[in-house]
Amino acid sequence: MKPELITLHINGRTHPLALAPNVTLLQALRDLGYVDVKCGCEQGDCGACAVLLDGVAVNSCLVLAHQADGVPIVTAAGLGTAKHPHPLQAAFADSGAIQCGYCTPGFIIAAKALLDANPHPTELEIREAISGNLCRCTGYGQIVGAIQVAAEQMAADEGRRTDDEGGIRHSSFVVRPSGGVR
Ligand code: FES
Ligand code: FES
């Protein structure tokens, strides 16, 4: 297929690209070096490739790069830095919610979408939000615990801020067929 020009906005950076229309967003992200976005099943079943697209968690293996043209994309690595990690990144590390780590970026994205929409989720709501993400190592208990810790931290941080802008982001993208945040 003939390449066509698009622009991807990833973690605040702009990437003009010439891509064939059948290239997935997952492929495009990894080819650009965003290898925190993991390639697992490539069928929408594992959640390892999840990113935020216009604030909504999507499995990037199910999105064509052309569908993301001009839309803000955030990967797990884009949420924080080693020096200033996002509370979810810190909580996953501190809670032992990471073993091999392959699933971790996808879980963090699913959790971020959840906490943006629902800052005080119940354990059941957390489990539902991550139901589209698979982990072969941790047994999920530590992951749920890490999200609970991060939720508390983010609520405390939010309480300290005067700017309370936020809440649910809406998008036309609905590509989380196996559960989780849609
Ligand atoms: S690689 Fe996309 S859901 Fe598994
Ligand atoms: S930590 Fe290894 S798959 Fe989740």
Short mmCIF file of N, CA and C and ligand atoms in Angstrom, two decimals:
data_model
loop_
_atom_site.label_atom_id
_atom_site.label_comp_id
_atom_site.label_asym_id
_atom_site.label_seq_id
_atom_site.Cartn_x
_atom_site.Cartn_y
_atom_site.Cartn_z
N MET A 1 0.84 -1.20 0.00
CA MET A 1 0.00 0.00 0.00
C MET A 1 0.87 1.25 0.00
N LYS A 2 0.39 2.27 -0.65
CA LYS A 2 1.18 3.49 -0.80
C LYS A 2 1.20 4.29 0.52
N PRO A 3 2.40 4.73 0.97
CA PRO A 3 2.45 5.53 2.20
C PRO A 3 1.72 6.86 2.05
N GLU A 4 1.08 7.27 3.13
CA GLU A 4 0.41 8.58 3.16
C GLU A 4 0.90 9.33 4.39
N LEU A 5 0.90 10.64 4.29
CA LEU A 5 1.44 11.45 5.39
C LEU A 5 0.46 11.57 6.55
N ILE A 6 0.99 11.35 7.76
CA ILE A 6 0.20 11.62 8.97
C ILE A 6 1.14 12.26 10.00
N THR A 7 0.54 12.77 11.06
CA THR A 7 1.33 13.31 12.17
C THR A 7 0.87 12.66 13.46
N LEU A 8 1.82 12.04 14.14
CA LEU A 8 1.50 11.45 15.45
C LEU A 8 2.05 12.35 16.55
N HIS A 9 1.21 12.63 17.54
CA HIS A 9 1.61 13.44 18.70
C HIS A 9 1.74 12.50 19.90
N ILE A 10 2.97 12.19 20.27
CA ILE A 10 3.22 11.17 21.28
C ILE A 10 4.00 11.75 22.45
N ASN A 11 3.41 11.67 23.63
CA ASN A 11 4.08 12.14 24.85
C ASN A 11 4.61 13.57 24.66
N GLY A 12 3.82 14.39 23.96
CA GLY A 12 4.19 15.79 23.79
C GLY A 12 5.15 16.05 22.63
N ARG A 13 5.55 15.00 21.92
CA ARG A 13 6.43 15.19 20.76
C ARG A 13 5.65 14.96 19.47
N THR A 14 6.07 15.67 18.43
CA THR A 14 5.38 15.58 17.15
C THR A 14 6.21 14.78 16.15
N HIS A 15 5.57 13.81 15.50
CA HIS A 15 6.27 12.95 14.53
C HIS A 15 5.53 12.97 13.20
N PRO A 16 6.00 13.74 12.21
CA PRO A 16 5.43 13.62 10.86
C PRO A 16 5.93 12.32 10.24
N LEU A 17 5.04 11.55 9.62
CA LEU A 17 5.41 10.23 9.10
C LEU A 17 4.72 9.95 7.78
N ALA A 18 5.37 9.16 6.95
CA ALA A 18 4.71 8.61 5.77
C ALA A 18 4.49 7.13 6.02
N LEU A 19 3.25 6.74 6.19
CA LEU A 19 2.94 5.35 6.56
C LEU A 19 1.87 4.76 5.66
N ALA A 20 2.02 3.49 5.35
CA ALA A 20 0.96 2.78 4.63
C ALA A 20 -0.29 2.74 5.50
N PRO A 21 -1.46 2.75 4.89
CA PRO A 21 -2.71 2.80 5.68
C PRO A 21 -2.95 1.59 6.56
N ASN A 22 -2.24 0.48 6.31
CA ASN A 22 -2.49 -0.72 7.11
C ASN A 22 -1.52 -0.90 8.28
N VAL A 23 -0.69 0.10 8.55
CA VAL A 23 0.24 0.01 9.68
C VAL A 23 -0.53 0.29 10.97
N THR A 24 -0.35 -0.60 11.96
CA THR A 24 -1.05 -0.37 13.23
C THR A 24 -0.33 0.70 14.05
N LEU A 25 -1.08 1.26 14.97
CA LEU A 25 -0.48 2.25 15.87
C LEU A 25 0.63 1.59 16.69
N LEU A 26 0.43 0.34 17.09
CA LEU A 26 1.46 -0.38 17.84
C LEU A 26 2.76 -0.45 17.04
N GLN A 27 2.65 -0.84 15.79
CA GLN A 27 3.85 -0.92 14.93
C GLN A 27 4.53 0.43 14.82
N ALA A 28 3.73 1.46 14.57
CA ALA A 28 4.28 2.80 14.38
C ALA A 28 4.99 3.28 15.65
N LEU A 29 4.37 3.04 16.80
CA LEU A 29 4.98 3.49 18.06
C LEU A 29 6.31 2.79 18.30
N ARG A 30 6.33 1.48 18.10
CA ARG A 30 7.57 0.74 18.36
C ARG A 30 8.65 1.11 17.35
N ASP A 31 8.26 1.31 16.10
CA ASP A 31 9.25 1.71 15.09
C ASP A 31 9.83 3.09 15.41
N LEU A 32 9.04 3.92 16.08
CA LEU A 32 9.54 5.25 16.47
C LEU A 32 10.39 5.19 17.74
N GLY A 33 10.45 4.02 18.37
CA GLY A 33 11.28 3.87 19.57
C GLY A 33 10.51 3.90 20.88
N TYR A 34 9.17 3.94 20.79
CA TYR A 34 8.37 3.93 22.03
C TYR A 34 8.16 2.46 22.43
N VAL A 35 9.27 1.84 22.86
CA VAL A 35 9.22 0.40 23.12
C VAL A 35 8.68 0.07 24.51
N ASP A 36 8.28 1.10 25.25
CA ASP A 36 7.52 0.81 26.47
C ASP A 36 6.13 0.27 26.10
N VAL A 37 5.69 0.53 24.89
CA VAL A 37 4.44 -0.05 24.39
C VAL A 37 4.77 -1.46 23.91
N LYS A 38 4.25 -2.46 24.62
CA LYS A 38 4.68 -3.84 24.37
C LYS A 38 3.80 -4.53 23.34
N CYS A 39 4.44 -5.42 22.59
CA CYS A 39 3.73 -6.22 21.60
C CYS A 39 3.51 -7.60 22.20
N GLY A 40 2.26 -7.91 22.50
CA GLY A 40 1.95 -9.22 23.07
C GLY A 40 1.23 -10.07 22.04
N CYS A 41 -0.08 -10.04 22.10
CA CYS A 41 -0.89 -10.93 21.25
C CYS A 41 -1.19 -10.37 19.87
N GLU A 42 -1.17 -9.05 19.75
CA GLU A 42 -1.56 -8.36 18.50
C GLU A 42 -2.99 -8.67 18.08
N GLN A 43 -3.82 -9.07 19.05
CA GLN A 43 -5.22 -9.40 18.75
C GLN A 43 -6.19 -8.73 19.71
N GLY A 44 -5.70 -7.83 20.55
CA GLY A 44 -6.60 -7.17 21.49
C GLY A 44 -6.90 -7.96 22.74
N ASP A 45 -6.13 -9.01 23.00
CA ASP A 45 -6.46 -9.89 24.13
C ASP A 45 -5.64 -9.66 25.39
N CYS A 46 -4.46 -9.03 25.29
CA CYS A 46 -3.56 -9.01 26.45
C CYS A 46 -3.38 -7.63 27.09
N GLY A 47 -3.66 -6.58 26.38
CA GLY A 47 -3.55 -5.23 26.95
C GLY A 47 -2.14 -4.69 27.06
N ALA A 48 -1.14 -5.48 26.63
CA ALA A 48 0.26 -5.04 26.78
C ALA A 48 0.57 -3.80 25.95
N CYS A 49 -0.20 -3.58 24.91
CA CYS A 49 0.08 -2.49 23.97
C CYS A 49 -0.76 -1.25 24.25
N ALA A 50 -1.41 -1.21 25.42
CA ALA A 50 -2.36 -0.11 25.69
C ALA A 50 -1.66 1.25 25.75
N VAL A 51 -2.32 2.23 25.19
CA VAL A 51 -1.89 3.64 25.28
C VAL A 51 -3.14 4.48 25.51
N LEU A 52 -2.92 5.72 25.90
CA LEU A 52 -4.03 6.65 25.98
C LEU A 52 -4.13 7.39 24.66
N LEU A 53 -5.30 7.31 24.06
CA LEU A 53 -5.55 8.01 22.80
C LEU A 53 -6.66 9.00 23.09
N ASP A 54 -6.31 10.27 23.05
CA ASP A 54 -7.25 11.32 23.45
C ASP A 54 -7.79 11.02 24.86
N GLY A 55 -6.92 10.51 25.73
CA GLY A 55 -7.28 10.27 27.12
C GLY A 55 -7.98 8.95 27.38
N VAL A 56 -8.23 8.18 26.34
CA VAL A 56 -8.95 6.91 26.50
C VAL A 56 -7.98 5.75 26.28
N ALA A 57 -8.06 4.73 27.17
CA ALA A 57 -7.18 3.57 27.02
C ALA A 57 -7.63 2.73 25.84
N VAL A 58 -6.70 2.49 24.93
CA VAL A 58 -7.00 1.64 23.77
C VAL A 58 -5.85 0.65 23.58
N ASN A 59 -6.16 -0.47 22.98
CA ASN A 59 -5.12 -1.41 22.60
C ASN A 59 -4.57 -0.98 21.24
N SER A 60 -3.32 -0.55 21.22
CA SER A 60 -2.78 0.06 20.00
C SER A 60 -2.63 -0.93 18.86
N CYS A 61 -2.69 -2.24 19.16
CA CYS A 61 -2.63 -3.23 18.08
C CYS A 61 -3.94 -3.26 17.29
N LEU A 62 -4.99 -2.67 17.86
CA LEU A 62 -6.29 -2.67 17.18
C LEU A 62 -6.62 -1.33 16.54
N VAL A 63 -5.65 -0.41 16.58
CA VAL A 63 -5.87 0.93 16.01
C VAL A 63 -4.89 1.11 14.87
N LEU A 64 -5.36 1.60 13.75
CA LEU A 64 -4.44 1.94 12.66
C LEU A 64 -3.76 3.26 12.98
N ALA A 65 -2.51 3.36 12.62
CA ALA A 65 -1.79 4.61 12.90
C ALA A 65 -2.51 5.80 12.28
N HIS A 66 -3.13 5.59 11.13
CA HIS A 66 -3.84 6.69 10.47
C HIS A 66 -5.04 7.17 11.29
N GLN A 67 -5.63 6.28 12.10
CA GLN A 67 -6.75 6.69 12.95
C GLN A 67 -6.27 7.60 14.07
N ALA A 68 -4.99 7.55 14.37
CA ALA A 68 -4.43 8.38 15.44
C ALA A 68 -3.82 9.67 14.92
N ASP A 69 -3.99 9.92 13.65
CA ASP A 69 -3.43 11.13 13.02
C ASP A 69 -3.96 12.38 13.74
N GLY A 70 -3.05 13.13 14.33
CA GLY A 70 -3.41 14.39 14.98
C GLY A 70 -4.01 14.25 16.37
N VAL A 71 -4.14 13.02 16.87
CA VAL A 71 -4.78 12.78 18.17
C VAL A 71 -3.69 12.63 19.24
N PRO A 72 -3.84 13.28 20.40
CA PRO A 72 -2.80 13.12 21.44
C PRO A 72 -2.70 11.68 21.92
N ILE A 73 -1.46 11.18 21.94
CA ILE A 73 -1.18 9.81 22.38
C ILE A 73 -0.25 9.90 23.60
N VAL A 74 -0.56 9.12 24.62
CA VAL A 74 0.33 9.05 25.79
C VAL A 74 0.63 7.59 26.06
N THR A 75 1.92 7.28 26.17
CA THR A 75 2.33 5.92 26.53
C THR A 75 2.67 5.91 28.03
N ALA A 76 2.86 4.73 28.58
CA ALA A 76 3.14 4.63 30.02
C ALA A 76 4.38 5.43 30.40
N ALA A 77 5.40 5.39 29.55
CA ALA A 77 6.63 6.12 29.86
C ALA A 77 6.40 7.63 29.84
N GLY A 78 5.38 8.06 29.12
CA GLY A 78 5.10 9.49 29.02
C GLY A 78 4.40 10.07 30.24
N LEU A 79 4.04 9.22 31.19
CA LEU A 79 3.32 9.71 32.37
C LEU A 79 4.24 10.34 33.40
N GLY A 80 5.51 9.99 33.36
CA GLY A 80 6.43 10.52 34.37
C GLY A 80 7.86 10.29 33.93
N THR A 81 8.78 10.65 34.79
CA THR A 81 10.20 10.44 34.50
C THR A 81 10.81 9.64 35.65
N ALA A 82 12.04 9.20 35.46
CA ALA A 82 12.71 8.45 36.53
C ALA A 82 12.83 9.32 37.78
N LYS A 83 13.04 10.60 37.58
CA LYS A 83 13.20 11.52 38.71
C LYS A 83 11.84 11.89 39.32
N HIS A 84 10.87 12.05 38.46
CA HIS A 84 9.53 12.43 38.92
C HIS A 84 8.50 11.44 38.37
N PRO A 85 8.47 10.24 38.94
CA PRO A 85 7.53 9.23 38.42
C PRO A 85 6.09 9.61 38.74
N HIS A 86 5.20 9.17 37.88
CA HIS A 86 3.77 9.29 38.16
C HIS A 86 3.47 8.42 39.38
N PRO A 87 2.47 8.79 40.20
CA PRO A 87 2.15 7.95 41.37
C PRO A 87 1.88 6.49 41.03
N LEU A 88 1.32 6.24 39.85
CA LEU A 88 1.09 4.84 39.46
C LEU A 88 2.42 4.13 39.21
N GLN A 89 3.35 4.82 38.54
CA GLN A 89 4.66 4.22 38.28
C GLN A 89 5.37 3.93 39.60
N ALA A 90 5.31 4.89 40.51
CA ALA A 90 5.97 4.71 41.81
C ALA A 90 5.32 3.58 42.60
N ALA A 91 3.99 3.54 42.59
CA ALA A 91 3.29 2.52 43.37
C ALA A 91 3.54 1.12 42.82
N PHE A 92 3.59 0.98 41.49
CA PHE A 92 3.87 -0.34 40.92
C PHE A 92 5.27 -0.80 41.35
N ALA A 93 6.23 0.11 41.32
CA ALA A 93 7.59 -0.26 41.71
C ALA A 93 7.66 -0.58 43.19
N ASP A 94 7.04 0.26 44.01
CA ASP A 94 7.15 0.11 45.46
C ASP A 94 6.34 -1.07 46.00
N SER A 95 5.27 -1.45 45.28
CA SER A 95 4.38 -2.49 45.79
C SER A 95 4.74 -3.88 45.29
N GLY A 96 5.82 -4.01 44.54
CA GLY A 96 6.16 -5.32 44.00
C GLY A 96 5.16 -5.79 42.96
N ALA A 97 4.55 -4.84 42.26
CA ALA A 97 3.55 -5.19 41.24
C ALA A 97 4.19 -5.49 39.90
N ILE A 98 5.52 -5.54 39.88
CA ILE A 98 6.25 -5.80 38.65
C ILE A 98 7.17 -7.01 38.86
N GLN A 99 7.09 -7.97 37.97
CA GLN A 99 8.10 -9.03 37.98
C GLN A 99 8.88 -8.96 36.68
N CYS A 100 8.42 -9.63 35.62
CA CYS A 100 9.17 -9.47 34.36
C CYS A 100 8.93 -8.09 33.76
N GLY A 101 7.79 -7.50 34.07
CA GLY A 101 7.51 -6.12 33.65
C GLY A 101 6.89 -5.97 32.27
N TYR A 102 6.72 -7.07 31.57
CA TYR A 102 6.23 -6.95 30.19
C TYR A 102 4.81 -6.38 30.15
N CYS A 103 4.01 -6.75 31.12
CA CYS A 103 2.61 -6.30 31.13
C CYS A 103 2.45 -4.92 31.74
N THR A 104 3.47 -4.45 32.46
CA THR A 104 3.32 -3.28 33.34
C THR A 104 2.86 -2.01 32.62
N PRO A 105 3.45 -1.64 31.48
CA PRO A 105 2.97 -0.40 30.83
C PRO A 105 1.48 -0.44 30.52
N GLY A 106 1.00 -1.59 30.08
CA GLY A 106 -0.42 -1.70 29.76
C GLY A 106 -1.29 -1.56 30.99
N PHE A 107 -0.86 -2.17 32.11
CA PHE A 107 -1.63 -2.03 33.36
C PHE A 107 -1.64 -0.57 33.82
N ILE A 108 -0.51 0.08 33.69
CA ILE A 108 -0.43 1.47 34.15
C ILE A 108 -1.35 2.36 33.31
N ILE A 109 -1.41 2.10 32.02
CA ILE A 109 -2.32 2.88 31.17
C ILE A 109 -3.78 2.61 31.54
N ALA A 110 -4.13 1.34 31.73
CA ALA A 110 -5.51 1.02 32.12
C ALA A 110 -5.86 1.67 33.45
N ALA A 111 -4.91 1.64 34.38
CA ALA A 111 -5.15 2.24 35.70
C ALA A 111 -5.26 3.76 35.60
N LYS A 112 -4.45 4.36 34.76
CA LYS A 112 -4.52 5.82 34.60
C LYS A 112 -5.88 6.24 34.06
N ALA A 113 -6.35 5.50 33.05
CA ALA A 113 -7.67 5.82 32.49
C ALA A 113 -8.75 5.64 33.56
N LEU A 114 -8.63 4.60 34.35
CA LEU A 114 -9.61 4.38 35.42
C LEU A 114 -9.61 5.54 36.41
N LEU A 115 -8.43 5.88 36.90
CA LEU A 115 -8.36 6.91 37.97
C LEU A 115 -8.71 8.30 37.44
N ASP A 116 -8.50 8.54 36.16
CA ASP A 116 -8.96 9.81 35.58
C ASP A 116 -10.48 9.89 35.61
N ALA A 117 -11.13 8.76 35.35
CA ALA A 117 -12.59 8.73 35.31
C ALA A 117 -13.20 8.54 36.69
N ASN A 118 -12.49 7.82 37.55
CA ASN A 118 -13.04 7.43 38.85
C ASN A 118 -11.89 7.44 39.87
N PRO A 119 -11.67 8.59 40.51
CA PRO A 119 -10.49 8.71 41.39
C PRO A 119 -10.57 7.83 42.65
N HIS A 120 -11.76 7.35 42.99
CA HIS A 120 -11.90 6.55 44.22
C HIS A 120 -12.55 5.20 43.90
N PRO A 121 -11.89 4.38 43.12
CA PRO A 121 -12.51 3.11 42.72
C PRO A 121 -12.51 2.08 43.84
N THR A 122 -13.50 1.23 43.82
CA THR A 122 -13.50 0.07 44.71
C THR A 122 -12.56 -0.97 44.14
N GLU A 123 -12.26 -1.99 44.96
CA GLU A 123 -11.40 -3.06 44.45
C GLU A 123 -12.04 -3.74 43.24
N LEU A 124 -13.35 -3.90 43.30
CA LEU A 124 -14.06 -4.53 42.18
C LEU A 124 -13.93 -3.68 40.91
N GLU A 125 -14.06 -2.37 41.07
CA GLU A 125 -13.93 -1.48 39.91
C GLU A 125 -12.51 -1.53 39.33
N ILE A 126 -11.52 -1.64 40.22
CA ILE A 126 -10.14 -1.77 39.74
C ILE A 126 -9.99 -3.07 38.95
N ARG A 127 -10.51 -4.15 39.52
CA ARG A 127 -10.37 -5.45 38.84
C ARG A 127 -11.09 -5.44 37.49
N GLU A 128 -12.22 -4.76 37.43
CA GLU A 128 -12.94 -4.66 36.15
C GLU A 128 -12.13 -3.84 35.15
N ALA A 129 -11.52 -2.74 35.63
CA ALA A 129 -10.77 -1.85 34.73
C ALA A 129 -9.54 -2.54 34.14
N ILE A 130 -8.97 -3.48 34.88
CA ILE A 130 -7.76 -4.16 34.38
C ILE A 130 -8.09 -5.55 33.81
N SER A 131 -9.37 -5.80 33.62
CA SER A 131 -9.76 -7.14 33.17
C SER A 131 -9.34 -7.42 31.73
N GLY A 132 -8.97 -6.38 30.99
CA GLY A 132 -8.47 -6.58 29.63
C GLY A 132 -6.96 -6.72 29.57
N ASN A 133 -6.30 -6.76 30.73
CA ASN A 133 -4.83 -6.85 30.79
C ASN A 133 -4.44 -8.17 31.42
N LEU A 134 -3.50 -8.83 30.79
CA LEU A 134 -3.03 -10.12 31.30
C LEU A 134 -1.63 -9.99 31.90
N CYS A 135 -1.44 -10.67 33.04
CA CYS A 135 -0.12 -10.76 33.66
C CYS A 135 0.14 -12.23 33.96
N ARG A 136 1.29 -12.71 33.54
CA ARG A 136 1.62 -14.12 33.76
C ARG A 136 2.46 -14.32 35.01
N CYS A 137 2.83 -13.21 35.70
CA CYS A 137 3.78 -13.35 36.80
C CYS A 137 3.21 -13.05 38.19
N THR A 138 2.47 -11.97 38.34
CA THR A 138 2.25 -11.42 39.68
C THR A 138 1.05 -12.00 40.41
N GLY A 139 0.08 -12.56 39.70
CA GLY A 139 -1.11 -13.03 40.38
C GLY A 139 -2.11 -11.92 40.64
N TYR A 140 -1.84 -10.72 40.18
CA TYR A 140 -2.77 -9.58 40.18
C TYR A 140 -2.95 -8.88 41.54
N GLY A 141 -2.73 -9.58 42.64
CA GLY A 141 -2.97 -8.96 43.95
C GLY A 141 -2.14 -7.71 44.15
N GLN A 142 -0.85 -7.79 43.84
CA GLN A 142 0.02 -6.62 44.02
C GLN A 142 -0.35 -5.50 43.06
N ILE A 143 -0.83 -5.86 41.88
CA ILE A 143 -1.21 -4.84 40.89
C ILE A 143 -2.42 -4.07 41.41
N VAL A 144 -3.40 -4.78 41.91
CA VAL A 144 -4.59 -4.11 42.48
C VAL A 144 -4.16 -3.24 43.66
N GLY A 145 -3.29 -3.78 44.49
CA GLY A 145 -2.80 -3.01 45.64
C GLY A 145 -2.08 -1.75 45.21
N ALA A 146 -1.27 -1.86 44.17
CA ALA A 146 -0.52 -0.69 43.68
C ALA A 146 -1.47 0.39 43.18
N ILE A 147 -2.52 -0.02 42.51
CA ILE A 147 -3.49 0.96 41.99
C ILE A 147 -4.22 1.63 43.16
N GLN A 148 -4.50 0.87 44.20
CA GLN A 148 -5.14 1.46 45.38
C GLN A 148 -4.22 2.49 46.05
N VAL A 149 -2.94 2.14 46.15
CA VAL A 149 -1.96 3.07 46.74
C VAL A 149 -1.86 4.34 45.90
N ALA A 150 -1.79 4.16 44.57
CA ALA A 150 -1.68 5.32 43.69
C ALA A 150 -2.93 6.20 43.78
N ALA A 151 -4.10 5.56 43.87
CA ALA A 151 -5.34 6.32 43.96
C ALA A 151 -5.33 7.21 45.20
N GLU A 152 -4.87 6.64 46.31
CA GLU A 152 -4.79 7.42 47.56
C GLU A 152 -3.81 8.58 47.39
N GLN A 153 -2.67 8.30 46.79
CA GLN A 153 -1.65 9.33 46.58
C GLN A 153 -2.18 10.44 45.67
N MET A 154 -2.83 10.05 44.60
CA MET A 154 -3.34 11.04 43.64
C MET A 154 -4.45 11.87 44.27
N ALA A 155 -5.28 11.24 45.10
CA ALA A 155 -6.35 11.99 45.77
C ALA A 155 -5.74 13.01 46.73
N ALA A 156 -4.68 12.59 47.43
CA ALA A 156 -4.01 13.51 48.36
C ALA A 156 -3.37 14.66 47.59
N ASP A 157 -2.72 14.33 46.47
CA ASP A 157 -2.10 15.38 45.64
C ASP A 157 -3.15 16.34 45.12
N GLU A 158 -4.28 15.77 44.68
CA GLU A 158 -5.36 16.59 44.11
C GLU A 158 -5.91 17.54 45.18
N GLY A 159 -6.00 17.04 46.40
CA GLY A 159 -6.49 17.87 47.49
C GLY A 159 -5.61 19.08 47.73
N ARG A 160 -4.33 18.92 47.41
CA ARG A 160 -3.38 20.01 47.63
C ARG A 160 -3.41 21.02 46.48
N ARG A 161 -3.96 20.61 45.35
CA ARG A 161 -3.94 21.52 44.19
C ARG A 161 -5.16 22.42 44.18
N THR A 162 -4.97 23.65 43.75
CA THR A 162 -6.13 24.53 43.61
C THR A 162 -6.79 24.33 42.25
N ASP A 163 -5.98 23.95 41.26
CA ASP A 163 -6.52 23.68 39.94
C ASP A 163 -7.11 22.28 39.94
N ASP A 164 -8.43 22.17 39.90
CA ASP A 164 -9.06 20.84 39.97
C ASP A 164 -9.63 20.42 38.62
N GLU A 165 -9.02 20.91 37.55
CA GLU A 165 -9.50 20.51 36.24
C GLU A 165 -9.20 19.02 36.03
N GLY A 166 -10.08 18.32 35.34
CA GLY A 166 -9.84 16.91 35.09
C GLY A 166 -11.13 16.19 34.82
N GLY A 167 -11.18 14.92 35.15
CA GLY A 167 -12.39 14.14 34.99
C GLY A 167 -12.36 13.27 33.77
N ILE A 168 -13.51 12.83 33.39
CA ILE A 168 -13.62 11.83 32.32
C ILE A 168 -13.37 12.49 30.97
N ARG A 169 -12.53 11.83 30.18
CA ARG A 169 -12.30 12.26 28.81
C ARG A 169 -13.10 11.36 27.89
N HIS A 170 -13.69 11.97 26.88
CA HIS A 170 -14.51 11.20 25.96
C HIS A 170 -13.81 11.09 24.61
N SER A 171 -14.04 9.99 23.94
CA SER A 171 -13.45 9.77 22.63
C SER A 171 -14.31 8.81 21.86
N SER A 172 -14.15 8.82 20.55
CA SER A 172 -14.90 7.88 19.74
C SER A 172 -14.21 6.54 19.66
N PHE A 173 -12.99 6.41 20.22
CA PHE A 173 -12.27 5.15 20.13
C PHE A 173 -12.77 4.17 21.19
N VAL A 174 -13.22 3.00 20.78
CA VAL A 174 -13.65 1.96 21.71
C VAL A 174 -13.02 0.67 21.23
N VAL A 175 -11.82 0.41 21.70
CA VAL A 175 -11.10 -0.76 21.20
C VAL A 175 -10.49 -1.53 22.34
N ARG A 176 -11.30 -1.87 23.32
CA ARG A 176 -10.85 -2.73 24.41
C ARG A 176 -11.84 -3.88 24.51
N PRO A 177 -11.83 -4.81 23.53
CA PRO A 177 -12.88 -5.80 23.47
C PRO A 177 -12.88 -6.79 24.62
N SER A 178 -11.74 -6.97 25.29
CA SER A 178 -11.74 -8.00 26.32
C SER A 178 -11.91 -7.43 27.71
N GLY A 179 -12.55 -6.27 27.80
CA GLY A 179 -12.84 -5.72 29.11
C GLY A 179 -11.99 -4.51 29.37
N GLY A 180 -12.03 -4.02 30.57
CA GLY A 180 -11.21 -2.88 30.94
C GLY A 180 -11.88 -1.56 30.56
N VAL A 181 -11.10 -0.53 30.66
CA VAL A 181 -11.62 0.81 30.40
C VAL A 181 -11.90 0.96 28.92
N ARG A 182 -13.08 1.40 28.54
CA ARG A 182 -13.45 1.49 27.13
C ARG A 182 -13.64 2.93 26.73
S1 FES B 1 -0.68 -6.76 21.82
FE1 FES B 1 -2.43 -5.51 21.75
S2 FES B 1 -3.84 -6.41 23.11
FE2 FES B 1 -2.16 -7.81 23.05
S1 FES B 2 4.99 -8.93 35.48
FE1 FES B 2 5.45 -10.48 34.00
S2 FES B 2 3.65 -10.57 32.77
FE2 FES B 2 3.13 -9.22 34.37
#
